[in-house]
mmCIF file of C-alpha atoms in Angstrom:
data_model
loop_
_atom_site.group_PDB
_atom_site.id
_atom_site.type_symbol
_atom_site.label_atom_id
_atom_site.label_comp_id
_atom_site.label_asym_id
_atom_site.label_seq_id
_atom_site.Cartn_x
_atom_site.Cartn_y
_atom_site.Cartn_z
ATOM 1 C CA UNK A 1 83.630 85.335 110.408
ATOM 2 C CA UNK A 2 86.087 82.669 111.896
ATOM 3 C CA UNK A 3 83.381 79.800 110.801
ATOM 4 C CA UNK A 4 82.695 81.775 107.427
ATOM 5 C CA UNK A 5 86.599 82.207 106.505
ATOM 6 C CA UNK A 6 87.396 78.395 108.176
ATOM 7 C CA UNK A 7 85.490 76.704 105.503
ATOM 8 C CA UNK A 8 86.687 78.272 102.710
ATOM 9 C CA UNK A 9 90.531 79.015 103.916
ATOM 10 C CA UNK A 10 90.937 76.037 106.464
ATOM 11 C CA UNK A 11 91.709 78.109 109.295
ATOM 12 C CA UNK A 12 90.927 79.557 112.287
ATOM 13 C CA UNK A 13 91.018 83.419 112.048
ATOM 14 C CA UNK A 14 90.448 83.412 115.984
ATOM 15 C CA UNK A 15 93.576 81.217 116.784
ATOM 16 C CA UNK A 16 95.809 82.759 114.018
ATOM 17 C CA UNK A 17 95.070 86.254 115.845
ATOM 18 C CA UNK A 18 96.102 84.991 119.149
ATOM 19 C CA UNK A 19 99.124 82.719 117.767
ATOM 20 C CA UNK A 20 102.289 83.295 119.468
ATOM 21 C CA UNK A 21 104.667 84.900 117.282
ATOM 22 C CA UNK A 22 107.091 82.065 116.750
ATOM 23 C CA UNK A 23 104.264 80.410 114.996
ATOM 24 C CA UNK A 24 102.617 83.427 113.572
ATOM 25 C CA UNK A 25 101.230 83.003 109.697
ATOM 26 C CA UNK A 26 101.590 86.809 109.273
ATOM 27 C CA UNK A 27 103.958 86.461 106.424
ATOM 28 C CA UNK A 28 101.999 84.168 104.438
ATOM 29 C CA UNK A 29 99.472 86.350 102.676
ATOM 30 C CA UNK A 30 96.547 83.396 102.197
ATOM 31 C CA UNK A 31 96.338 84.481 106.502
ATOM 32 C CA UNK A 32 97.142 87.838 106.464
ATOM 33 C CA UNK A 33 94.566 88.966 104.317
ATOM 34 C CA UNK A 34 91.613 87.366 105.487
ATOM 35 C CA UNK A 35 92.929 88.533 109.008
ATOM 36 C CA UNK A 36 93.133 91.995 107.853
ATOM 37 C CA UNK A 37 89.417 91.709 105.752
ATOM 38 C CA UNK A 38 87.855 90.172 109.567
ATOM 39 C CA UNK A 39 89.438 92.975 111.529
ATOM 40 C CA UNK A 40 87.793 95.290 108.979
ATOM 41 C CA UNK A 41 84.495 94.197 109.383
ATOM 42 C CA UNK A 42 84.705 93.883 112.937
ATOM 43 C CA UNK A 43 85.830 97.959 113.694
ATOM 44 C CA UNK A 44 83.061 98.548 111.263
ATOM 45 C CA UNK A 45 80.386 96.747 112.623
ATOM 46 C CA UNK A 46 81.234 97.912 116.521
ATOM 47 C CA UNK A 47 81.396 101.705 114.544
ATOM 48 C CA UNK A 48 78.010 100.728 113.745
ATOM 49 C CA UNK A 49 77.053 99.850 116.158
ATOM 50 C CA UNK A 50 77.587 102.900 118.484
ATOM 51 C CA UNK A 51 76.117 105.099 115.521
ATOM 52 C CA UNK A 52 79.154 105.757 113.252
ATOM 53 C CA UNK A 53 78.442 104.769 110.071
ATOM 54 C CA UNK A 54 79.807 106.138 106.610
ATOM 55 C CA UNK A 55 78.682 107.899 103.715
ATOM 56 C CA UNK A 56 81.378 106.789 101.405
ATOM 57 C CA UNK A 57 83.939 104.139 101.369
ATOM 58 C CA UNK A 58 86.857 103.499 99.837
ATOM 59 C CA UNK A 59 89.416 100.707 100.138
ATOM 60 C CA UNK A 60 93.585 100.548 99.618
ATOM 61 C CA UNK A 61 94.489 97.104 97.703
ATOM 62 C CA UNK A 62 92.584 93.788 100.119
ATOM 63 C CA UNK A 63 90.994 96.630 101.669
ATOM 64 C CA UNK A 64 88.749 97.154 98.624
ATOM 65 C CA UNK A 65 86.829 93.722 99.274
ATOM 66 C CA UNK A 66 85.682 95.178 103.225
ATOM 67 C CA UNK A 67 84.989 98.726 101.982
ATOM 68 C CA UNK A 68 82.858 96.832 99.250
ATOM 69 C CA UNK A 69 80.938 94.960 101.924
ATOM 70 C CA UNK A 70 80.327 98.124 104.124
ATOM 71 C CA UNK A 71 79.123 99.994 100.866
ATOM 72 C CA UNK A 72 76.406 97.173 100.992
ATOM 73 C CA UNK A 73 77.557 95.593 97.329
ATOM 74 C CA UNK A 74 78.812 92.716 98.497
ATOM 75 C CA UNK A 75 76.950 90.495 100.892
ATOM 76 C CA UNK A 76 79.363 89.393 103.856
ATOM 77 C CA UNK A 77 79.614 85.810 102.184
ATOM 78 C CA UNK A 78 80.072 86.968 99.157
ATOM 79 C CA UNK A 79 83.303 89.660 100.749
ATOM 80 C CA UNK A 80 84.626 86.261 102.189
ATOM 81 C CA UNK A 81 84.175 84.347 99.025
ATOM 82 C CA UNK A 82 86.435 87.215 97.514
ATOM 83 C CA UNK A 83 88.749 87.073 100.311
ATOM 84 C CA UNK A 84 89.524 83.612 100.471
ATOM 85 C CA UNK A 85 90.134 83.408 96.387
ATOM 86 C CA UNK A 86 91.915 86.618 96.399
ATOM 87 C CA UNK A 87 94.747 85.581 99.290
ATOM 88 C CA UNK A 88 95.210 81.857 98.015
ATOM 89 C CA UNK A 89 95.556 83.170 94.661
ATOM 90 C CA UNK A 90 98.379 85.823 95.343
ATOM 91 C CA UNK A 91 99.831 83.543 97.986
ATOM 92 C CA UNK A 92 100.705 81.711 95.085
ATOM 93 C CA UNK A 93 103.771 84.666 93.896
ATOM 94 C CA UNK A 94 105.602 84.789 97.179
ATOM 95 C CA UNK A 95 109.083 85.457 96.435
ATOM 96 C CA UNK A 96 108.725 86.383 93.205
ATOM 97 C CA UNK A 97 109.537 90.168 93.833
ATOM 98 C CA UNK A 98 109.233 93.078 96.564
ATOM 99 C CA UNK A 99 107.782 96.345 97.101
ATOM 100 C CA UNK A 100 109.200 99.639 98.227
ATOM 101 C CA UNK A 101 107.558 102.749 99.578
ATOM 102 C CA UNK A 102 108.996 106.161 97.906
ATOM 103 C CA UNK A 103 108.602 109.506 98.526
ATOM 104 C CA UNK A 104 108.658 110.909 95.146
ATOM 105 C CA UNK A 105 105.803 112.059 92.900
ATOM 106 C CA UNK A 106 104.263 110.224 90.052
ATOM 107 C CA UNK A 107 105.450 111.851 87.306
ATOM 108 C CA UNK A 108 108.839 112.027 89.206
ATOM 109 C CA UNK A 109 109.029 108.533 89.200
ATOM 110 C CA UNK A 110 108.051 107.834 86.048
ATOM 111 C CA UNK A 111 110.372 109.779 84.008
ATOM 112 C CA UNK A 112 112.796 107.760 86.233
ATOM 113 C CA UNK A 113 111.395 104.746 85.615
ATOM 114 C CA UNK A 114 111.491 105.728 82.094
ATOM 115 C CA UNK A 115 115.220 105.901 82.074
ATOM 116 C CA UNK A 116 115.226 102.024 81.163
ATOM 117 C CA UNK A 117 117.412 101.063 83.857
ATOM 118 C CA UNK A 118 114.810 98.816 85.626
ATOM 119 C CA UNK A 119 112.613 97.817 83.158
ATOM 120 C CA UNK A 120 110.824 95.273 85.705
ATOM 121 C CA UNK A 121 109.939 97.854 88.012
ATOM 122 C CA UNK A 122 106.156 98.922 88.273
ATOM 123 C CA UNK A 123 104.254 101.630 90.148
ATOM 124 C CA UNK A 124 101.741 99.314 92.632
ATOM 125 C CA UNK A 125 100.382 102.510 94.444
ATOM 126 C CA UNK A 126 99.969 106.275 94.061
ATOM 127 C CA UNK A 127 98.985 106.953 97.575
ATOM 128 C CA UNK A 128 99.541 110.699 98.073
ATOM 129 C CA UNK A 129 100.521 113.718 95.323
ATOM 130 C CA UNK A 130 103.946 112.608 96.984
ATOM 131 C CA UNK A 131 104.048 109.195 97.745
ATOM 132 C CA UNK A 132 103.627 105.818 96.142
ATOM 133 C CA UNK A 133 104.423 102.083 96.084
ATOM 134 C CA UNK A 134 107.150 100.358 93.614
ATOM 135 C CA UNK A 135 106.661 96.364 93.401
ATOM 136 C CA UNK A 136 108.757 94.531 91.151
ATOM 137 C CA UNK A 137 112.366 92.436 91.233
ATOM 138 C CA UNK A 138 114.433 92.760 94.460
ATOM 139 C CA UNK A 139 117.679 93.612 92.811
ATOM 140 C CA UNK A 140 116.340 96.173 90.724
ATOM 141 C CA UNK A 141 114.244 97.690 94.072
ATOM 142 C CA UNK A 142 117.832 97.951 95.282
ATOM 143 C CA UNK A 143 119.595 99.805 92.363
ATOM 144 C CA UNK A 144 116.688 101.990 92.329
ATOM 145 C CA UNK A 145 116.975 102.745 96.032
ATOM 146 C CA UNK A 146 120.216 103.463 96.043
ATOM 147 C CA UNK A 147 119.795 106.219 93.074
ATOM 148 C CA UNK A 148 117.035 107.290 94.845
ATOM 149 C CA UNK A 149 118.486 108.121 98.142
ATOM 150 C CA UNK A 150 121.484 109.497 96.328
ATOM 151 C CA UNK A 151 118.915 111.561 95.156
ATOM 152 C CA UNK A 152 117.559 112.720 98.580
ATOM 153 C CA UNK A 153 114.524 110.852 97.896
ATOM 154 C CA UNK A 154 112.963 108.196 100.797
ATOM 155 C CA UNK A 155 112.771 104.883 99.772
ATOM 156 C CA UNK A 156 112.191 102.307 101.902
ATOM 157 C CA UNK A 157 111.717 98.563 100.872
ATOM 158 C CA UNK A 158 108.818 96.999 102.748
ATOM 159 C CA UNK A 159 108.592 93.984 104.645
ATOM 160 C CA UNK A 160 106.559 91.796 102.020
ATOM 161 C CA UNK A 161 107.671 88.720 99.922
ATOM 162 C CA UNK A 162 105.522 89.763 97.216
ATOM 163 C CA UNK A 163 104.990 92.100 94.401
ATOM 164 C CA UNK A 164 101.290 92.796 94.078
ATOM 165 C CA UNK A 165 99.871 95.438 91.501
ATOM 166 C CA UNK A 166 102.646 93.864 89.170
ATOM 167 C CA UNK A 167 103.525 91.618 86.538
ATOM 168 C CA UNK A 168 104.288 88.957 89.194
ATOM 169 C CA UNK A 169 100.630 88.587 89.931
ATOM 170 C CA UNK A 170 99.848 87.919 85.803
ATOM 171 C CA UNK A 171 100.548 83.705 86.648
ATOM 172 C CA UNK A 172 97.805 83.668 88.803
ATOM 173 C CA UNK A 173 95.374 85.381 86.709
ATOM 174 C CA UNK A 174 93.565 82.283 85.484
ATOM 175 C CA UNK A 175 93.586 80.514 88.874
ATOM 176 C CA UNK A 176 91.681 83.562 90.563
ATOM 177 C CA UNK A 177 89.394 83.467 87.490
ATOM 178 C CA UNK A 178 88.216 79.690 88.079
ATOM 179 C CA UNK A 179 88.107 80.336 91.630
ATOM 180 C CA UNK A 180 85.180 83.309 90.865
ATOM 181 C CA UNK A 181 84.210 81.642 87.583
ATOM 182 C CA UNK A 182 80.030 83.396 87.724
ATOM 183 C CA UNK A 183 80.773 85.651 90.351
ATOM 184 C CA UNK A 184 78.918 88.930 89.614
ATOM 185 C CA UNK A 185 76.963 90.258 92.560
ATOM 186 C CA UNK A 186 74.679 92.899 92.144
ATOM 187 C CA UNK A 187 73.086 95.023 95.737
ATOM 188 C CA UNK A 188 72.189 98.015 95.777
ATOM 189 C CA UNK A 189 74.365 100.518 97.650
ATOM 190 C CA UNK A 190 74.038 101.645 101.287
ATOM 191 C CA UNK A 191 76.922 104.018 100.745
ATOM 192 C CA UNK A 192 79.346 105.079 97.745
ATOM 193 C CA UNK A 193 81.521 103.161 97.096
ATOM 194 C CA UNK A 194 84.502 104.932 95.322
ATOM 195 C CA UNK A 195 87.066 102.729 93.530
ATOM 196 C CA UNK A 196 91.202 103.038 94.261
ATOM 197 C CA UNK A 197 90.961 100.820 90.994
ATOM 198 C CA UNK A 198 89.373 103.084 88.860
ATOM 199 C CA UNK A 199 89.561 106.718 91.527
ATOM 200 C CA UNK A 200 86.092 106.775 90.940
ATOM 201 C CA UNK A 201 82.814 106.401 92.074
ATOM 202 C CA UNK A 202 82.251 103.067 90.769
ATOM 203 C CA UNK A 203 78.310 101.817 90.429
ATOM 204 C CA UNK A 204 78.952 98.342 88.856
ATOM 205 C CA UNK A 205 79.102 95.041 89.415
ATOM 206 C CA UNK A 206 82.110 93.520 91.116
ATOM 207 C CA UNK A 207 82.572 90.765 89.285
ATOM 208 C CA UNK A 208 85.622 88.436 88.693
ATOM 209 C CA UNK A 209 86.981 91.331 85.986
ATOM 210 C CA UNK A 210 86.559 93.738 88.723
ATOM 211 C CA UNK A 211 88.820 91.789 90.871
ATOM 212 C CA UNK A 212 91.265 90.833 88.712
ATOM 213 C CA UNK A 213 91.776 94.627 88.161
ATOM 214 C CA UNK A 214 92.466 94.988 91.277
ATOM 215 C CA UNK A 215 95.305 92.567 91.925
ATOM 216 C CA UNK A 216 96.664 93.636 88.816
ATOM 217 C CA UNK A 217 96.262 97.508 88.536
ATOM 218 C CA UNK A 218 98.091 100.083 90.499
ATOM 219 C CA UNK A 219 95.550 101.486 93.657
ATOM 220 C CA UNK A 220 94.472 104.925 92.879
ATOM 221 C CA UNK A 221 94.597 105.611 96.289
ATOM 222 C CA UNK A 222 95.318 109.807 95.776
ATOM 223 C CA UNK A 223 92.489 110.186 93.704
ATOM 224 C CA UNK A 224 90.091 108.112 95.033
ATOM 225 C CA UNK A 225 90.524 110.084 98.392
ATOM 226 C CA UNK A 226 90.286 113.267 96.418
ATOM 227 C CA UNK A 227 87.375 112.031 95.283
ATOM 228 C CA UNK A 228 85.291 111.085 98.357
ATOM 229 C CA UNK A 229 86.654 115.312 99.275
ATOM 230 C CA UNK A 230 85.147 116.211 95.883
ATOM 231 C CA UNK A 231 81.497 114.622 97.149
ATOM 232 C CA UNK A 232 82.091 116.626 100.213
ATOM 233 C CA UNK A 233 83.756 113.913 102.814
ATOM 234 C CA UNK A 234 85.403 115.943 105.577
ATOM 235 C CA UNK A 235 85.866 113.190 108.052
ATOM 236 C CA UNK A 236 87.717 109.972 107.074
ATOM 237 C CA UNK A 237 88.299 107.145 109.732
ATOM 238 C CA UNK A 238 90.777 104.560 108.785
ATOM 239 C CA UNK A 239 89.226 100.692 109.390
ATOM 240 C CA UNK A 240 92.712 99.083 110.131
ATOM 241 C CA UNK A 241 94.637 97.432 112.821
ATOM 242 C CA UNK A 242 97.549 99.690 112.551
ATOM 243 C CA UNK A 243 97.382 104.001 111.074
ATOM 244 C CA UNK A 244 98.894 103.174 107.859
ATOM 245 C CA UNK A 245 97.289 105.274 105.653
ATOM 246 C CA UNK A 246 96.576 108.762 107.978
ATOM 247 C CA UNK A 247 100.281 110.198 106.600
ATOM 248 C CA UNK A 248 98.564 110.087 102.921
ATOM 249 C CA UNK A 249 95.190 110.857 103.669
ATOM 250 C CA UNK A 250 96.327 114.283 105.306
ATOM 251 C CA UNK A 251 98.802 114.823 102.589
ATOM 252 C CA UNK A 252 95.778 114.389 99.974
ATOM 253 C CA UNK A 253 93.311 116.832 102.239
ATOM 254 C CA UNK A 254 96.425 119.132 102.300
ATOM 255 C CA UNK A 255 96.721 119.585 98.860
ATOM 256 C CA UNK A 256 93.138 120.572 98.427
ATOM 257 C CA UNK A 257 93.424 123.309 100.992
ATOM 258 C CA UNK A 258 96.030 124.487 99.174
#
């Protein structure tokens, strides 16, 4: 992965991992992301390795591309190809907006949304029946916040210099298309793959369209988890370096128990 990712990204993934943290890249997603994807495929593969492997997959944003790869629809080039394109293309939009985490509902949050008061503001994420991401202008994230808490409702801005699943990310639209200009893979499936762009079980090609959609479109994260439940998916093991997405995953299983 660190020679794949090198010559198409121009950098080590090995030495940015073990960079001190006065020189750490973190921030800048063209790293982070490709980071994140070689982590991914590294849990997965030592998973496999000792006989865990999955049924179904699903993936939250940049985690889309490695759940794609361990579905078996993307070959690992390809996964780095999309990557690489991906992270240099939204790397493009730092500081062009924020996101914020917010412990509301969806259709909480839209009829407050709806109020016209911050007209930038979009929903990135629906992560849990109670949970989801805002991205959008940093001033408005803050008038929102405070109306919010005022409100009793958690908000909490996150620690990104970017908007993804926004507006911000329409500039870069036709840069990420020339990048995967004839890209349209198509592998049969080793597992389902169900889509947090669609919530869906998603049998297609992932093709540039595909993911354009999802830079662009807010992650159905709630209902593609209820949907890997739905095909009978009891356990769920989170590939990440940090347990970022347990609080929502339990909140989703929770609401089907009832």
């Amino acid at each position: 992965l660190d020679r794949r990712i090198a010559a198409q990204a121009g950098f080590s993934v090995i030495a940015e991992l073990q960079a001190d943290a006065a020189v750490s890249r973190m921030a800048d997603t063209a790293v982070a992301q490709p980071l994140l994807f070689a982590l991914q495929v590294g849990v997965t593969v030592a998973l496999r390795e000792q006989g865990v492997a999955a049924d179904a997959v699903a993936g939250h944003s940049v985690g889309e591309v490695a759940a794609a790869w361990a579905s078996g629809a993307l070959t690992l080039d390809e996964a780095v190809h999309i990557i690489c394109a991906r992270s240099a293309a939204q790397a493009l939009t730092r500081g062009a907006g924020r996101m914020a985490a917010v412990s509301v509902p969806e259709a909480d949050m839209r009829a407050l949304l709806a109020d016209g008061q911050w007209p930038d503001l979009e929903i990135a994420g629906i992560n849990s029946p109670a949970n989801l991401t805002l991205s959008g202008p940093l001033n408005q994230l803050e008038a929102l916040s405070a109306v919010a808490k005022a409100r009793g409702i958690v908000f909490r801005l996150l620690d990104l210099d970017y908007a993804f699943h926004s507006r911000c990310m329409d500039p870069v639209k036709e840069s990420l298309a020339r990048s995967l200009e004839g890209f349209s893979p198509v592998h049969p499936r080793t597992a389902t793959f169900v889509s947090t762009v669609t919530g869906e079980v998603f049998d297609g090609s992932l093709d540039a369209g595909y993911w354009w959609d999802n830079v662009r479109k807010p992650v159905h994260f709630s209902a593609a988890i209820h949907r890997l439940i739905g095909l009978g998916c009891r356990s769920f093991v989170e590939i990440s370096p940090h347990a970022i997405l347990q609080r929502y995953l339990k909140e989703c299983v929770a609401e089907v128990k009832g």
